[in-house]
Short mmCIF file of C-alpha atoms and ligand atoms in Angstrom, two decimals:
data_model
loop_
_atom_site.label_atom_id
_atom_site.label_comp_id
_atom_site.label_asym_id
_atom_site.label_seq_id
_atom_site.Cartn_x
_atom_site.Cartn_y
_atom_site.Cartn_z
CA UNK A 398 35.21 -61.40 59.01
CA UNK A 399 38.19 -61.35 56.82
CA UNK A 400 36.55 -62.16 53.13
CA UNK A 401 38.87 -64.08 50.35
CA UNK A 402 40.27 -62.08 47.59
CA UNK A 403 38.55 -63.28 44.35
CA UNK A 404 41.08 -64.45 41.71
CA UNK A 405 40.63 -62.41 38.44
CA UNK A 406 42.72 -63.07 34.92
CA UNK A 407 43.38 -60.58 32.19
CA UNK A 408 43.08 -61.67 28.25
CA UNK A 409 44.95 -58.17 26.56
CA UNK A 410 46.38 -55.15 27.91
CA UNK A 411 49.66 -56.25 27.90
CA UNK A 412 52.79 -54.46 28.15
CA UNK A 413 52.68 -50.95 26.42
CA UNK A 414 48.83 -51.03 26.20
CA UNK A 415 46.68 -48.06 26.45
CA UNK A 416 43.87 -49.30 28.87
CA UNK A 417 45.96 -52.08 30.41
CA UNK A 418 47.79 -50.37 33.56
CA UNK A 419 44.25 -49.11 34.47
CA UNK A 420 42.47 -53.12 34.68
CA UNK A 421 45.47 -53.76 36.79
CA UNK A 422 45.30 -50.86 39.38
CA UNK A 423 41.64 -51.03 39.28
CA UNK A 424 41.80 -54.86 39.75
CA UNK A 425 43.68 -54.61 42.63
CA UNK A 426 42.81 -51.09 44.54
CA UNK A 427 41.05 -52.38 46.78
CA UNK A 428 42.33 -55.92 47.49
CA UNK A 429 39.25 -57.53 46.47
CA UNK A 430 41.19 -59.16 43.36
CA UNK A 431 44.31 -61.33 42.94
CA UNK A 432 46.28 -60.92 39.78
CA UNK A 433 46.21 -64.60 39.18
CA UNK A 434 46.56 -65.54 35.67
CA UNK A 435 46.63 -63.56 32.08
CA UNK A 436 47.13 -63.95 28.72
CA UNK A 437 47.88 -60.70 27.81
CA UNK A 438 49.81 -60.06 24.77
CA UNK A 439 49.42 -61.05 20.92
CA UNK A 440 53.12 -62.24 21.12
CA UNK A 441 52.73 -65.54 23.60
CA UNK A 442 55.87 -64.88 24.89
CA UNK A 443 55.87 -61.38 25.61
CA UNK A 444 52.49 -62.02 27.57
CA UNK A 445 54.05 -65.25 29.62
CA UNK A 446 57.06 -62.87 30.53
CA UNK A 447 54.91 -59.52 30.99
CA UNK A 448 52.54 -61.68 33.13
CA UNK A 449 54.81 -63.20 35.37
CA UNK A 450 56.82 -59.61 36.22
CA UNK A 451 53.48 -58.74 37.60
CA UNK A 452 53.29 -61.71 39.95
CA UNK A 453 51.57 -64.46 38.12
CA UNK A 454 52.42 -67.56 38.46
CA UNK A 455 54.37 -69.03 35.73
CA UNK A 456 51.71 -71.87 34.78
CA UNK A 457 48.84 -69.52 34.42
CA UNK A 458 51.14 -67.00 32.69
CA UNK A 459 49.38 -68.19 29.42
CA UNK A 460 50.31 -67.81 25.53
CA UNK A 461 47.19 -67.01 24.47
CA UNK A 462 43.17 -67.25 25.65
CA UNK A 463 42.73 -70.43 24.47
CA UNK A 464 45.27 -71.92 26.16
CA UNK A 465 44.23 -69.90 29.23
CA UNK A 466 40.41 -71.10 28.89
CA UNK A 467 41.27 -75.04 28.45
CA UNK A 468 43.55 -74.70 32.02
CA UNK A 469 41.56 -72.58 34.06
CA UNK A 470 38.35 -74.58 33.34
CA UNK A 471 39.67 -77.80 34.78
CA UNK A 472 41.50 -75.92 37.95
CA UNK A 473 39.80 -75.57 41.49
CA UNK A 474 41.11 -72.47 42.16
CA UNK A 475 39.63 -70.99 38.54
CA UNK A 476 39.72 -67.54 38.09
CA UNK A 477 36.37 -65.66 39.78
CA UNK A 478 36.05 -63.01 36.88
CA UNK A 479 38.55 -62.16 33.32
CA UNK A 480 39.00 -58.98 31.92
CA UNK A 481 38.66 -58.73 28.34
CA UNK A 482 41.12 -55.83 27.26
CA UNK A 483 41.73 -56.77 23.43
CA UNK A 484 41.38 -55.12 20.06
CA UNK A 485 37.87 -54.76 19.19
CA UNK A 486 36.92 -57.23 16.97
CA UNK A 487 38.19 -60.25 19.65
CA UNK A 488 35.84 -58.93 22.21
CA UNK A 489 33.03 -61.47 20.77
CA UNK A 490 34.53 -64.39 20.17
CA UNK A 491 36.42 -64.68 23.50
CA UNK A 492 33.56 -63.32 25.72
CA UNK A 493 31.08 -66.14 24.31
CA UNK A 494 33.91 -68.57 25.03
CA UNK A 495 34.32 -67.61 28.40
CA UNK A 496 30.50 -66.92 29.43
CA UNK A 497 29.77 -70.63 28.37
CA UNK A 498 32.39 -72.47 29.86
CA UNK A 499 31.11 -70.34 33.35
CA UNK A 500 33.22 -67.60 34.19
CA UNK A 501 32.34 -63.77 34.91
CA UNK A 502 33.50 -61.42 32.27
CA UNK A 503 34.24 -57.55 32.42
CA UNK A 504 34.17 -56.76 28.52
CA UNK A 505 36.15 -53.44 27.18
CA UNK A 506 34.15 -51.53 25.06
CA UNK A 507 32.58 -52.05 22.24
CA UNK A 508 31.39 -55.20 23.63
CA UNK A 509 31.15 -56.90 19.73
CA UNK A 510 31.25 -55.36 16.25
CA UNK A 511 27.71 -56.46 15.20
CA UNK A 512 24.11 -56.03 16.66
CA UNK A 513 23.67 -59.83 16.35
CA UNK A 514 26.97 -60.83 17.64
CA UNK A 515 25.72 -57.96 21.02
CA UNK A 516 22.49 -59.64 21.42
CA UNK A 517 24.06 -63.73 21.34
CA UNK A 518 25.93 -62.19 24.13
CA UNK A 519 23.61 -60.95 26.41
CA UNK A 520 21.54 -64.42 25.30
CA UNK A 521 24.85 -66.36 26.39
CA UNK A 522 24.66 -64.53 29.43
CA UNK A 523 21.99 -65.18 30.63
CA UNK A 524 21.61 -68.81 30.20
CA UNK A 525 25.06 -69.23 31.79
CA UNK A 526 23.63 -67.13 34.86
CA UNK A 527 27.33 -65.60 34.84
CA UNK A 528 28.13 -61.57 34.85
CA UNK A 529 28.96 -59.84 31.88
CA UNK A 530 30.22 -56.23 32.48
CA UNK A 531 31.24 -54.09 30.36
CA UNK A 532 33.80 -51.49 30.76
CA UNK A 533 31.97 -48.20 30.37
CA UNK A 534 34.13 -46.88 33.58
CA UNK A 535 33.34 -43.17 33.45
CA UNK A 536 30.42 -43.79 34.72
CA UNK A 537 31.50 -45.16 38.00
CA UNK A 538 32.95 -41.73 38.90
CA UNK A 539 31.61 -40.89 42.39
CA UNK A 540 30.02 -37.81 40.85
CA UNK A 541 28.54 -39.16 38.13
CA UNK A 542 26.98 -41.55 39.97
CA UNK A 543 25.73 -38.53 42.56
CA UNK A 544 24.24 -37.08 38.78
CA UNK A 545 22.40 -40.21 38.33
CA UNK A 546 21.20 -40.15 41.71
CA UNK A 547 20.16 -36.35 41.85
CA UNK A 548 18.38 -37.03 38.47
CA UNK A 549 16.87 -40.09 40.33
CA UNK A 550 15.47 -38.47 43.55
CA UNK A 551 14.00 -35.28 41.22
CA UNK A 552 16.55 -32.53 42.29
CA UNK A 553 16.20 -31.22 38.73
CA UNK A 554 12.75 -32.11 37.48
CA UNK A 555 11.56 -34.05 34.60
CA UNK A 556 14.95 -34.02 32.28
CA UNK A 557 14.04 -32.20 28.97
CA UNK A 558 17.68 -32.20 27.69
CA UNK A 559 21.30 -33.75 27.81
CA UNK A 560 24.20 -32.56 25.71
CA UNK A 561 26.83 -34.30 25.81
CA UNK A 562 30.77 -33.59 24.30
CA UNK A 563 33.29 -36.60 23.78
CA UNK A 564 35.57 -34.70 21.07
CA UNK A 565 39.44 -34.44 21.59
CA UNK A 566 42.48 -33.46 18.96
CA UNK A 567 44.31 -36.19 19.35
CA UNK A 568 44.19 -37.96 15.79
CA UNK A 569 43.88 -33.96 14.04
CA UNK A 570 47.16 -33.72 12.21
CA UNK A 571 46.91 -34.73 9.03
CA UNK A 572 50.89 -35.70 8.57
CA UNK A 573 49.81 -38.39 10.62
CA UNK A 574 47.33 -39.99 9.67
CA UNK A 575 49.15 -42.90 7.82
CA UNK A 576 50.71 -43.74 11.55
CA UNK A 577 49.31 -47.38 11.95
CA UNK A 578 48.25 -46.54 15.43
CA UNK A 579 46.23 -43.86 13.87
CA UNK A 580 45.48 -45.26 10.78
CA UNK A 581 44.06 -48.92 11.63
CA UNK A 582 41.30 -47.01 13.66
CA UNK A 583 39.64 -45.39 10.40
CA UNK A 584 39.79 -48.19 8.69
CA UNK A 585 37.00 -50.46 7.92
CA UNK A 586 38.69 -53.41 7.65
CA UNK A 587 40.05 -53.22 11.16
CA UNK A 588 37.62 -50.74 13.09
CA UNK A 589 34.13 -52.30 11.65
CA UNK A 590 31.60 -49.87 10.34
CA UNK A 591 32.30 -46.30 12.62
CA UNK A 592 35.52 -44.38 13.51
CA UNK A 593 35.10 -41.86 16.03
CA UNK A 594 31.68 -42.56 17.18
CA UNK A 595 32.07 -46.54 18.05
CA UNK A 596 35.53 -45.65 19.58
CA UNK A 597 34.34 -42.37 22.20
CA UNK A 598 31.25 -41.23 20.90
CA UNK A 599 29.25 -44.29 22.53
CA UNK A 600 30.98 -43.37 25.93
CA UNK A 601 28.79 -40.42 25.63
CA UNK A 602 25.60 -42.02 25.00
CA UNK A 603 26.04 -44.54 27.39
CA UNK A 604 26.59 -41.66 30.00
CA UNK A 605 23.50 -39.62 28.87
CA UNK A 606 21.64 -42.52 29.47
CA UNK A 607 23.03 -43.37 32.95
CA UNK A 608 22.36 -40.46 34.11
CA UNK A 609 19.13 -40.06 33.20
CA UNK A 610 18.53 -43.14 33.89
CA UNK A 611 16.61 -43.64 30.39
CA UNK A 612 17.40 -45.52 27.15
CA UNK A 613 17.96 -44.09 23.64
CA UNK A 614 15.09 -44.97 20.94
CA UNK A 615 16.00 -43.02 18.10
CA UNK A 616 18.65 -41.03 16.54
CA UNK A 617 19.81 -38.99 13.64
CA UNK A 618 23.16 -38.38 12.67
CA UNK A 619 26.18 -36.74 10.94
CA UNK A 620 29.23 -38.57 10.11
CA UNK A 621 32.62 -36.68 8.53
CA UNK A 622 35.50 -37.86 7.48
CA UNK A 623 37.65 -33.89 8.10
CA UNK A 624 40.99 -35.66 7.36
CA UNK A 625 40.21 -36.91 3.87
CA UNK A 626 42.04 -40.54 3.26
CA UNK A 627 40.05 -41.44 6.53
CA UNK A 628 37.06 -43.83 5.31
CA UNK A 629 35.44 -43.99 8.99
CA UNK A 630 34.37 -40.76 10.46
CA UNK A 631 36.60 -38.87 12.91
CA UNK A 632 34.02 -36.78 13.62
CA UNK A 633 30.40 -37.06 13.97
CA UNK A 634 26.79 -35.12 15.41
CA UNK A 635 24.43 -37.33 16.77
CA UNK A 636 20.60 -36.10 17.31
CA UNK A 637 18.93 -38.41 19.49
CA UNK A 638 15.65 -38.95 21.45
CA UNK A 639 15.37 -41.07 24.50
CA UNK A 640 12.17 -43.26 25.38
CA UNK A 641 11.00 -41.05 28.32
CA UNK A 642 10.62 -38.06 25.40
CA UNK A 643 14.38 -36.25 26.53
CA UNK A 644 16.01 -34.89 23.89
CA UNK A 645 19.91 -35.41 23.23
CA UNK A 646 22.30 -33.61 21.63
CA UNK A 647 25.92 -35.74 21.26
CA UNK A 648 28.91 -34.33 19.36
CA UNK A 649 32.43 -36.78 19.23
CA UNK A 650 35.33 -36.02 17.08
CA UNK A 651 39.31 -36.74 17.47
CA UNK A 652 40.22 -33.57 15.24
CA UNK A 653 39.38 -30.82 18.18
CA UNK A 654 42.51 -29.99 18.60
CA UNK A 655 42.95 -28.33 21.49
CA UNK A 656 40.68 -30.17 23.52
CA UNK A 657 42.75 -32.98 25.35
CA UNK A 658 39.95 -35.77 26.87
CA UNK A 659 37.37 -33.97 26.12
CA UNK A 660 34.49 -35.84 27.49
CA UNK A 661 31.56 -33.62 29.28
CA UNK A 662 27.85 -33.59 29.97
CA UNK A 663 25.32 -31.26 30.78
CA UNK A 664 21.71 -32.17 31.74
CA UNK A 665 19.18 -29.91 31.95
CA UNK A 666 15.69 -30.53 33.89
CA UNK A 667 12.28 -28.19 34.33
CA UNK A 668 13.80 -27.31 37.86
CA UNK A 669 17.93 -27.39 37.53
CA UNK A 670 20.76 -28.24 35.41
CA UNK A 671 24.11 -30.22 36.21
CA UNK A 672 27.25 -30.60 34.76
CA UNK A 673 30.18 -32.63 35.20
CA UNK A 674 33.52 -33.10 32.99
CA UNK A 675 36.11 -35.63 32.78
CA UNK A 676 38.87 -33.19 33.47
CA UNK A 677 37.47 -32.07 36.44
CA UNK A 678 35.75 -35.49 37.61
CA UNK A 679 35.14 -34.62 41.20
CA UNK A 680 33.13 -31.41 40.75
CA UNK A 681 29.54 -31.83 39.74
CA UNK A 682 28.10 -28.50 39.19
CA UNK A 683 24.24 -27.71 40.36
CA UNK A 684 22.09 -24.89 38.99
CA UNK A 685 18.28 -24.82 41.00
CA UNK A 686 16.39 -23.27 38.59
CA UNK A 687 16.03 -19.18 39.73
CA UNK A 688 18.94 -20.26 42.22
CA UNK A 689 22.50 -19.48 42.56
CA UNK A 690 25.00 -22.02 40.89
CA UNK A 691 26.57 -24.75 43.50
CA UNK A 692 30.08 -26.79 43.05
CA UNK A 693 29.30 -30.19 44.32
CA UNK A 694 32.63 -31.82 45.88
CA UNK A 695 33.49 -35.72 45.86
CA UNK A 696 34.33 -35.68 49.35
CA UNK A 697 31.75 -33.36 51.23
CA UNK A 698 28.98 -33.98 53.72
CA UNK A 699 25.02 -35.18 52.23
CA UNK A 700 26.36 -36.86 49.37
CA UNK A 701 24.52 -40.10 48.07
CA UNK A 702 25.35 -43.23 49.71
CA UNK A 703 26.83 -44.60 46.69
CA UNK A 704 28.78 -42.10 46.40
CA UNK A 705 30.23 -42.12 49.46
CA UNK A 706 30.87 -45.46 49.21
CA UNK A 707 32.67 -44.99 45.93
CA UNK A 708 35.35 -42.01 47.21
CA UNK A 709 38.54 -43.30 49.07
CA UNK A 710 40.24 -39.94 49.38
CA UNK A 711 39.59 -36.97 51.46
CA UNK A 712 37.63 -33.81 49.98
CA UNK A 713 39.48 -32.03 47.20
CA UNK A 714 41.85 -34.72 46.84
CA UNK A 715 41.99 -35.87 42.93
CA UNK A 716 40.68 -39.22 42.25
CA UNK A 717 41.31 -40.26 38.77
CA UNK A 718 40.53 -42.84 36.08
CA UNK A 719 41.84 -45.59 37.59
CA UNK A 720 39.93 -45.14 40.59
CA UNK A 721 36.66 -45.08 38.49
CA UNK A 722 37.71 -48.40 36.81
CA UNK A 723 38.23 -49.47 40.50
CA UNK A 724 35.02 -48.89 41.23
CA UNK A 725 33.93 -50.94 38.53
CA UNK A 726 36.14 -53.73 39.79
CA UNK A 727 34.02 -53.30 43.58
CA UNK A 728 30.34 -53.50 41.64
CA UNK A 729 31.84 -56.23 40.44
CA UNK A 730 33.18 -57.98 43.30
CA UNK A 731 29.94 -57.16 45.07
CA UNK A 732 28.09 -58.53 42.22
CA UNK A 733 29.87 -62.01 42.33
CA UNK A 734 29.71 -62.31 45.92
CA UNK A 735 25.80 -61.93 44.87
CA UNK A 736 25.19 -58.25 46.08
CA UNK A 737 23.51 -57.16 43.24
CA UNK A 738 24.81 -53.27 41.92
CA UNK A 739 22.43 -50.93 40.10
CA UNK A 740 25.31 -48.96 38.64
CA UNK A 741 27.44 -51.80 36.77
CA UNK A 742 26.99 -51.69 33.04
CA UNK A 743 26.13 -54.78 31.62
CA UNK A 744 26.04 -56.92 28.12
CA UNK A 745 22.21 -55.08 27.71
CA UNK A 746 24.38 -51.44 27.71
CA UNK A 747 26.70 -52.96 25.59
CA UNK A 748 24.57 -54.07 22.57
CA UNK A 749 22.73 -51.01 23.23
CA UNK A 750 25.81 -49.31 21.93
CA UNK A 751 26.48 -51.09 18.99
CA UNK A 752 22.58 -50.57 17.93
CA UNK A 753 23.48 -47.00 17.81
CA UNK A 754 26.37 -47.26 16.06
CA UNK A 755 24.50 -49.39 13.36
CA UNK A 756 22.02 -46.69 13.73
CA UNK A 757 24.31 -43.67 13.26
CA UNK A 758 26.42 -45.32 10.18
CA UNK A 759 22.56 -45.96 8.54
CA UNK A 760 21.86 -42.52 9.42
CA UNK A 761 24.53 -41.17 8.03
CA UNK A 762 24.21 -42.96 4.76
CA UNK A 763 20.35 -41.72 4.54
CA UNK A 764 21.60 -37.63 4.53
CA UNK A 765 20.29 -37.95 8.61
CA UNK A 766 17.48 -39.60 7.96
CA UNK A 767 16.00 -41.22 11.74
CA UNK A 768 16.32 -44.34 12.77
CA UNK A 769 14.97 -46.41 15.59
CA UNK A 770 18.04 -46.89 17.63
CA UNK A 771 17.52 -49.64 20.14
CA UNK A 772 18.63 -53.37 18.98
CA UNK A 773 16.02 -55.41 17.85
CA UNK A 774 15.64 -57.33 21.40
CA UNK A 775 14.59 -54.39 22.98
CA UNK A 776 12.00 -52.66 20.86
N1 NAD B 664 36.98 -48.02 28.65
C1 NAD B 664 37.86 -47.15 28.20
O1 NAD B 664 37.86 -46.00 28.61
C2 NAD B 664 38.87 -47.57 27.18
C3 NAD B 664 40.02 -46.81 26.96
C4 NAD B 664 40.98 -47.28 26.04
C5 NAD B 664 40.75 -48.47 25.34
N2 NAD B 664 39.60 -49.17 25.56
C6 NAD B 664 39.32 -50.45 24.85
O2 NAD B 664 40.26 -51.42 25.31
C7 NAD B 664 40.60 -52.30 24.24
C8 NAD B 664 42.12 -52.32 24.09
O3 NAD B 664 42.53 -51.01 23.72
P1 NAD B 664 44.01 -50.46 23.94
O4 NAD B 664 43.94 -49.03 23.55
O5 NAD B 664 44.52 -50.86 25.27
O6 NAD B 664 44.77 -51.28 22.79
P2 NAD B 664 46.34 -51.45 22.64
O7 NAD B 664 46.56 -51.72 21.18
O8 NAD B 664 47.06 -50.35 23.32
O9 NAD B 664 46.63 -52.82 23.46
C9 NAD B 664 46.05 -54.05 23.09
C10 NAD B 664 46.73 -55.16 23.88
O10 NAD B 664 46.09 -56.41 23.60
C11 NAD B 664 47.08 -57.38 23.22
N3 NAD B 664 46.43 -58.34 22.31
C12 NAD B 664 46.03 -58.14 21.03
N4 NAD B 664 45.42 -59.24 20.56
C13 NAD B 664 45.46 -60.16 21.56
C14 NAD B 664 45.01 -61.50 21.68
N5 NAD B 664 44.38 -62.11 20.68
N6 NAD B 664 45.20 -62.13 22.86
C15 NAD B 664 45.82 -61.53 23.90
N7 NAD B 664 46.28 -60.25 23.83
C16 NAD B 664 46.10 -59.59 22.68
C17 NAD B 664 48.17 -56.58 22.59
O11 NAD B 664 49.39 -57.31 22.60
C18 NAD B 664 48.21 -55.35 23.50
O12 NAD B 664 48.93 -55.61 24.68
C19 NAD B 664 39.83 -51.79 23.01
O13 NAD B 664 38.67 -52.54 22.85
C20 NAD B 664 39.50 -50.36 23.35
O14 NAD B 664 38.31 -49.90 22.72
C21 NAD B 664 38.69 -48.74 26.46
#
């Protein structure tokens, strides 16, 4: 049975972007998606003309997301799912827009600014019935998910602790720090209330919790400001307990020079230990406790079904980024088509991540005092 390719639309992540090339090879890796309409830059005519050089049509190469909201709404052939791939502090306002008026929305992170702004979405989600994703694509690596799903079936015990690294050196020169693409990001006025932490940090929480497949609850924390005209934090240490009693350990900075993504995890249960890093993403490494330490390939024999179902490549050949924004893009196709996916991180992951950053920016204010981490809808 030959299925129809859904029609998605992109709002951001226009030419020159950061995060837009991977939406678009993700979108389309597996030919589940059409690139069929966009309004993706700030300048309306830059987006019209970026959009159509990527094959959209010219009417639904849109100005802006209103525009692209008011036409799509009325058409037959409506878009099946947008991306939001904006600055941050759009994500709210154009997500709510686009939940209510019906359509699926795959969110970049972080989802809003403010706890109550997170929790009106994943209100406004559910009453429209509609899917909102959001993007926290690292962990739709096939061997993450194989972490999640050794955690899940008890390979390494009950999980007593997860540390986890998302600390790179990328904004740690000091001449320039007055760049605006540098600058904007410590900046209150632009970034909200955290730096470093609401921009990679939750990344890491989000994965700690995947994997174990457990929530945070509380959390203590240490924000610095190393570069000192910053106001926000560029680097922070985050204590944190999660409601099954695991204790976590986060650190995220962007003056680590030296370290390029950055971004690792290590889990440690009463029987094993894993460990998995960005850099290398298709290695998961196993220790059995008393037993001789094992390199887990994407690729190889006995993996988890979801795994396998995840890799497109044969063993040893590097998968990347946009392939785990891909997979994304198939949890969500599934998803739409009314397959539900366990995996797919939704509005619910993405307030929880604001909550901590609330949390962490309180925290850090109160010399590390704790707070209770969750946002109010879930305590
Ligand atoms: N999930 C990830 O791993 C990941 C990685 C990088 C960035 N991000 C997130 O993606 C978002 C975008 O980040 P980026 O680094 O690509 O930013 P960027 O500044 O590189 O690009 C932003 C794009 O959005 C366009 N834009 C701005 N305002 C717009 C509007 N109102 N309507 C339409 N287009 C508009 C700009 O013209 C530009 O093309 C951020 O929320 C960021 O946190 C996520």
């Amino acid at each position: 049975m030959t299925m129809a390719k859904l029609r998605w639309g992109m709002i951001g992540g226009g030419e020159g972007s950061q995060i837009g090339p991977a939406h678009r090879l993700g979108a389309q890796a597996d030919g589940l998606f059409e690139f069929a309409a966009g309004a993706l830059d700030h300048r309306p005519e830059a987006g019209r003309e970026y959009a159509q050089r990527l094959g959209v049509a010219a009417d639904r190469a849109y100005g802006n997301w209103q525009e692209m909201l008011a036409s799509e709404k009325d058409r037959d052939d409506r878009i099946d799912l947008v991306t939001i791939a904006t600055p941050n502090s759009t994500h709210f306002e154009i997500a709510k827009a686009y939940l209510e008026a019906g359509f699926n929305v795959l969110c970049e992170k972080p989802m809003t600014m403010t706890v109550e702004e997170g929790e009106e979405i994943v209100r406004v989600a559910e009453a429209s019935g509609k899917i909102c994703a959001v993007n926290y694509c690292y962990s739709a690596y096939p061997m993450v998910r194989q972490a999640r799903a050794m955690v899940r079936a008890g390979d390494i015990g009950k999980v007593r602790l997860v540390v986890t690294n998302f600390s790179h050196g990328h904004h740690g020169d000091a001449t320039d720090a007055d760049n605006p693409r540098v600058r904007w990001r410590y900046d209150p006025a632009m970034a909200g209330v955290s730096g470093q932490f609401a921009d990679c940090g939750i990344h890491a929480l989000h994965m700690a919790s995947f994997i174990c497949d457990d929530e945070v609850k509380t959390l203590s924390a240490d924000l610095a400001s190393t570069i000192a005209s910053r106001e926000l934090e560029d680097d922070a240490m985050i204590n944190f307990r999660m409601e099954g009693g695991t204790v976590g350990r986060l650190w995220t900075s962007s003056v680590a020079i030296g370290r390029q993504h950055g971004f690792d995890i290590q889990v440690f249960g009463e029987t094993g230990g894993l460990r998995w890093a960005s850099e290398q993403p298709n290695q998961l490494i196993y220790t059995p406790v008393g037993g001789r330490t094992q390199i887990i390939e994407k690729g190889e024999g006995g993996l988890h079904d979801e795994v396998q179902r995840l890799s497109r490549v044969a063993i040893a050949h590097p998968e990347g980024f946009p392939l785990a924004v891909a997979n994304i893009y198939c949890d969500l196709a599934d998803a739409i088509r009314g397959e539900s996916r366990d995996g797919l991180p939704g509005a619910a992951d993405g307030v929880r991540s604001i909550a901590a950053v609330h949390a962490a920016v309180a925290s850090g204010k109160a010399d590390g005092a704790w707070q209770d981490a969750r946002p109010p809808m879930f305590r």
